[in-house]
Short mmCIF file of C-alpha atoms in Angstrom, two decimals:
data_model
loop_
_atom_site.label_atom_id
_atom_site.label_comp_id
_atom_site.label_asym_id
_atom_site.label_seq_id
_atom_site.Cartn_x
_atom_site.Cartn_y
_atom_site.Cartn_z
CA MET A 1 57.82 138.83 45.48
CA THR A 2 60.48 141.42 44.32
CA ALA A 3 63.79 140.01 41.58
CA ILE A 4 66.10 138.31 44.25
CA GLU A 5 62.95 136.64 46.67
CA GLN A 6 62.09 134.96 43.29
CA THR A 7 65.21 134.21 42.74
CA GLU A 8 66.30 132.91 46.44
CA ALA A 9 63.14 131.35 46.35
CA ALA A 10 64.11 128.70 43.77
CA ARG A 11 67.69 128.20 45.15
CA PRO A 12 68.39 125.34 47.25
CA ARG A 13 70.20 126.28 50.39
CA GLY A 14 74.53 126.01 50.45
CA THR A 15 74.26 125.28 46.85
CA ARG A 16 75.86 128.08 43.74
CA LEU A 17 73.83 129.92 41.66
CA PRO A 18 75.06 129.90 37.65
CA ARG A 19 76.57 133.42 35.91
CA ARG A 20 73.41 133.66 35.15
CA ALA A 21 70.98 133.05 37.78
CA ARG A 22 73.90 135.00 39.61
CA ARG A 23 73.40 138.11 36.71
CA ASN A 24 70.19 138.36 36.92
CA GLN A 25 69.81 137.94 41.02
CA LEU A 26 71.90 141.56 40.02
CA LEU A 27 69.90 143.26 38.64
CA GLY A 28 67.52 142.54 40.37
CA ALA A 29 68.87 144.29 43.54
CA ALA A 30 70.40 146.50 41.45
CA GLN A 31 67.30 147.52 40.22
CA GLU A 32 65.22 147.92 43.70
CA VAL A 33 68.49 150.13 43.98
CA PHE A 34 68.10 152.32 41.60
CA VAL A 35 64.89 153.42 41.61
CA ALA A 36 64.90 154.16 45.35
CA GLN A 37 67.70 155.63 45.16
CA GLY A 38 68.32 156.84 41.67
CA TYR A 39 71.88 156.40 39.67
CA HIS A 40 73.68 159.01 41.41
CA SER A 41 73.06 158.75 44.87
CA ALA A 42 73.33 154.85 44.46
CA ALA A 43 76.55 152.71 45.35
CA MET A 44 77.98 150.06 44.76
CA ASP A 45 78.13 149.11 48.13
CA ASP A 46 74.40 149.02 48.54
CA ILE A 47 73.17 147.53 45.74
CA ALA A 48 75.53 144.01 46.49
CA GLU A 49 74.39 144.35 50.26
CA ARG A 50 70.72 144.89 48.44
CA ALA A 51 72.21 140.86 46.67
CA GLY A 52 73.27 139.30 49.79
CA VAL A 53 76.84 138.67 48.16
CA SER A 54 80.66 141.26 48.46
CA LYS A 55 81.90 143.48 46.50
CA PRO A 56 84.32 141.56 44.59
CA VAL A 57 81.43 139.05 43.31
CA LEU A 58 79.40 142.05 41.75
CA TYR A 59 82.12 143.91 40.42
CA GLN A 60 82.88 140.05 38.32
CA HIS A 61 79.67 140.23 36.22
CA PHE A 62 79.87 144.25 35.91
CA PRO A 63 83.03 146.51 36.01
CA GLY A 64 80.83 149.01 36.93
CA LYS A 65 78.42 151.73 38.38
CA LEU A 66 77.54 152.77 34.50
CA GLU A 67 77.84 148.82 32.92
CA LEU A 68 74.57 147.77 36.39
CA TYR A 69 72.98 150.75 34.80
CA LEU A 70 73.30 150.23 31.59
CA ALA A 71 72.62 146.73 31.45
CA LEU A 72 69.10 147.09 33.52
CA LEU A 73 68.25 149.68 31.09
CA ASP A 74 68.84 147.42 27.98
CA GLN A 75 66.90 145.19 30.06
CA HIS A 76 64.14 147.35 30.65
CA CYS A 77 63.79 149.56 27.25
CA GLU A 78 63.42 145.50 25.31
CA SER A 79 60.35 144.94 27.92
CA LEU A 80 58.69 148.65 27.00
CA LEU A 81 59.80 147.35 22.60
CA LEU A 82 58.43 143.82 23.15
CA ALA A 83 55.05 144.99 24.92
CA VAL A 84 54.74 147.37 22.13
CA ARG A 85 55.13 144.92 18.94
CA THR A 86 53.07 142.07 21.67
CA ALA A 87 50.23 144.57 21.36
CA LEU A 88 49.97 146.33 17.81
CA ALA A 89 49.27 142.09 17.06
CA SER A 90 47.18 141.20 18.91
CA THR A 91 44.36 142.18 16.68
CA THR A 92 44.24 143.32 13.40
CA ASP A 93 40.68 145.79 14.49
CA ASN A 94 42.16 149.18 15.30
CA LYS A 95 40.73 150.69 17.26
CA LEU A 96 41.33 147.07 19.78
CA ARG A 97 44.91 148.03 18.46
CA VAL A 98 44.90 151.46 19.88
CA ALA A 99 43.79 150.68 23.05
CA ALA A 100 45.83 147.66 23.20
CA THR A 101 49.17 150.34 22.84
CA MET A 102 48.08 152.69 25.17
CA ASP A 103 46.75 149.96 27.78
CA ALA A 104 50.59 148.75 27.37
CA TYR A 105 52.63 151.58 28.87
CA PHE A 106 50.21 151.51 31.11
CA ALA A 107 50.81 148.43 32.14
CA TYR A 108 54.76 148.87 31.88
CA VAL A 109 54.81 152.13 34.20
CA GLU A 110 52.49 150.13 36.71
CA ASP A 111 54.41 147.62 37.15
CA GLU A 112 55.30 147.41 41.29
CA GLY A 113 59.72 147.22 40.30
CA GLY A 114 59.66 150.60 38.80
CA ALA A 115 61.84 150.04 35.95
CA PHE A 116 59.78 152.70 33.53
CA ARG A 117 61.37 155.14 35.76
CA LEU A 118 64.65 154.19 34.90
CA VAL A 119 63.67 154.72 30.61
CA PHE A 120 61.35 157.22 31.27
CA GLU A 121 62.57 159.57 34.30
CA SER A 122 66.61 158.48 34.73
CA ASP A 123 68.71 160.92 36.53
CA LEU A 124 72.02 160.16 34.18
CA THR A 125 70.70 161.41 30.96
CA ASN A 126 73.33 163.41 29.90
CA GLU A 127 75.22 160.47 30.13
CA PRO A 128 75.92 159.84 26.06
CA ALA A 129 75.32 156.00 26.67
CA VAL A 130 71.93 156.12 28.06
CA ARG A 131 70.50 159.12 25.75
CA GLU A 132 71.08 157.03 23.32
CA ARG A 133 69.39 153.56 24.10
CA VAL A 134 66.47 156.41 25.96
CA ASP A 135 66.07 158.35 22.29
CA ARG A 136 66.23 154.44 19.93
CA VAL A 137 63.30 152.76 21.74
CA SER A 138 60.97 155.31 21.40
CA LEU A 139 61.91 155.23 17.63
CA GLN A 140 61.73 151.69 18.41
CA CYS A 141 58.29 151.75 19.18
CA ALA A 142 57.32 155.43 17.12
CA GLU A 143 57.98 152.68 14.10
CA ALA A 144 55.76 149.45 15.78
CA ILE A 145 52.81 151.71 15.21
CA SER A 146 54.07 153.85 12.27
CA ASP A 147 54.65 151.13 9.90
CA VAL A 148 51.05 149.99 11.52
CA ILE A 149 49.58 153.08 10.38
CA ALA A 150 50.85 153.46 6.78
CA GLU A 151 49.94 150.08 6.12
CA ASP A 152 46.48 150.57 6.93
CA THR A 153 45.85 154.41 5.89
CA GLY A 154 48.20 154.66 2.54
CA LEU A 155 49.72 157.99 4.59
CA SER A 156 53.31 158.23 3.65
CA LYS A 157 56.52 157.50 5.66
CA GLU A 158 57.13 160.70 7.07
CA GLU A 159 53.29 161.68 8.47
CA SER A 160 53.06 157.87 9.48
CA MET A 161 55.96 158.57 12.31
CA LEU A 162 54.77 162.03 13.20
CA LEU A 163 51.72 160.32 13.87
CA ALA A 164 53.59 157.57 15.77
CA VAL A 165 55.17 159.30 17.94
CA GLY A 166 52.69 161.27 18.78
CA LEU A 167 50.48 158.31 20.30
CA GLY A 168 54.09 157.15 22.03
CA GLY A 169 54.29 160.56 23.68
CA VAL A 170 51.38 160.43 24.48
CA SER A 171 50.40 157.08 26.17
CA GLN A 172 54.27 157.28 27.78
CA VAL A 173 53.49 161.05 29.46
CA VAL A 174 49.31 159.84 30.10
CA ALA A 175 50.29 157.05 32.05
CA ARG A 176 52.71 158.24 34.17
CA TYR A 177 50.74 161.05 35.27
CA TRP A 178 48.45 158.65 36.14
CA LEU A 179 50.37 156.21 37.87
CA SER A 180 51.42 159.47 40.15
CA SER A 181 48.10 161.02 40.38
CA SER A 182 46.16 161.31 43.08
CA SER A 183 42.97 160.75 41.03
CA GLY A 184 41.97 157.27 41.64
CA ILE A 185 40.86 156.57 38.28
CA PRO A 186 41.49 152.64 37.42
CA ARG A 187 43.92 151.36 35.04
CA ASP A 188 41.30 150.13 32.36
CA LYS A 189 39.12 153.68 33.02
CA ALA A 190 42.14 155.84 32.09
CA VAL A 191 42.87 153.38 29.05
CA GLN A 192 39.40 153.59 27.95
CA LEU A 193 39.53 157.44 28.52
CA LEU A 194 42.97 158.16 26.61
CA THR A 195 41.88 155.69 23.30
CA SER A 196 38.55 157.84 22.89
CA LEU A 197 41.03 160.82 23.04
CA ALA A 198 43.48 159.19 20.65
CA TRP A 199 40.62 157.20 18.25
CA ARG A 200 38.72 160.00 17.48
CA GLY A 201 41.81 161.52 15.86
CA ILE A 202 43.08 158.97 13.79
CA ALA A 203 40.38 157.49 13.18
CA GLY A 204 39.87 160.71 10.77
CA PHE A 205 42.75 159.08 8.22
CA PRO A 206 40.16 156.87 6.32
CA LEU A 207 42.27 153.66 5.77
CA HIS A 208 44.13 153.05 2.01
CA GLY A 209 42.28 152.51 -0.81
CA SER A 210 39.12 154.75 0.22
CA GLU A 211 38.03 158.27 -0.05
CA PRO A 212 40.73 160.47 0.90
CA ILE A 213 39.66 163.60 3.62
CA GLU A 214 39.70 166.76 3.67
CA PRO A 215 42.54 167.91 4.68
CA ILE A 216 42.85 170.34 7.87
CA GLU A 217 43.32 174.92 6.63
CA PRO A 218 46.64 175.28 7.98
CA ILE A 219 46.30 178.10 11.30
CA GLU A 220 47.70 181.96 10.33
CA PRO A 221 50.66 182.58 12.57
CA ILE A 222 49.93 184.62 15.51
CA GLU A 223 51.42 188.23 15.03
CA GLN A 224 54.22 188.73 17.43
CA HIS A 225 53.71 192.29 18.52
#
């Protein structure tokens, strides 16, 4: 059931929706239109029609298409950040924590509303307000992961952040590939595979207070001919 259908099902016939409920209904309609058509092809007329309201009603809540898009983007960036933070806090077992975090990204892209496309595959990333939000949520997710890495390994803030950006980036890229591919790999199996890959790397860093591992020798740069 879509966000619009849920709202309509909960509303008695002949009643007027409260402002918050109407706003949520409009956001649900906008999500469906933006995901299906992209920002540039979507029109406020399409969104109003999808929501079953007049354009004046839509403009009472959102002054323009960009403001509507940004409100929707804010909502789903917050959802992603909450999912990552919840996964990190779900266990103190580090391997299970990695798996939970990976699964948070897979669950996010698998959501039937397709909201991840607004965050990771927007056709409006040249708009500074959109780019800022996308960059910010990626940074916030990485910071959440980084805090755990730093606490457990004793690595510096900068080193932990570098690893965290890598883990977060790999998670969302692989999750999106998994969703779009025709591999038929179940989600739990895909998460298990990616967790095994990530854990083999991150487990190489000792827990805070234990003996340090031998550093990997730097790779010699390839000479250009």
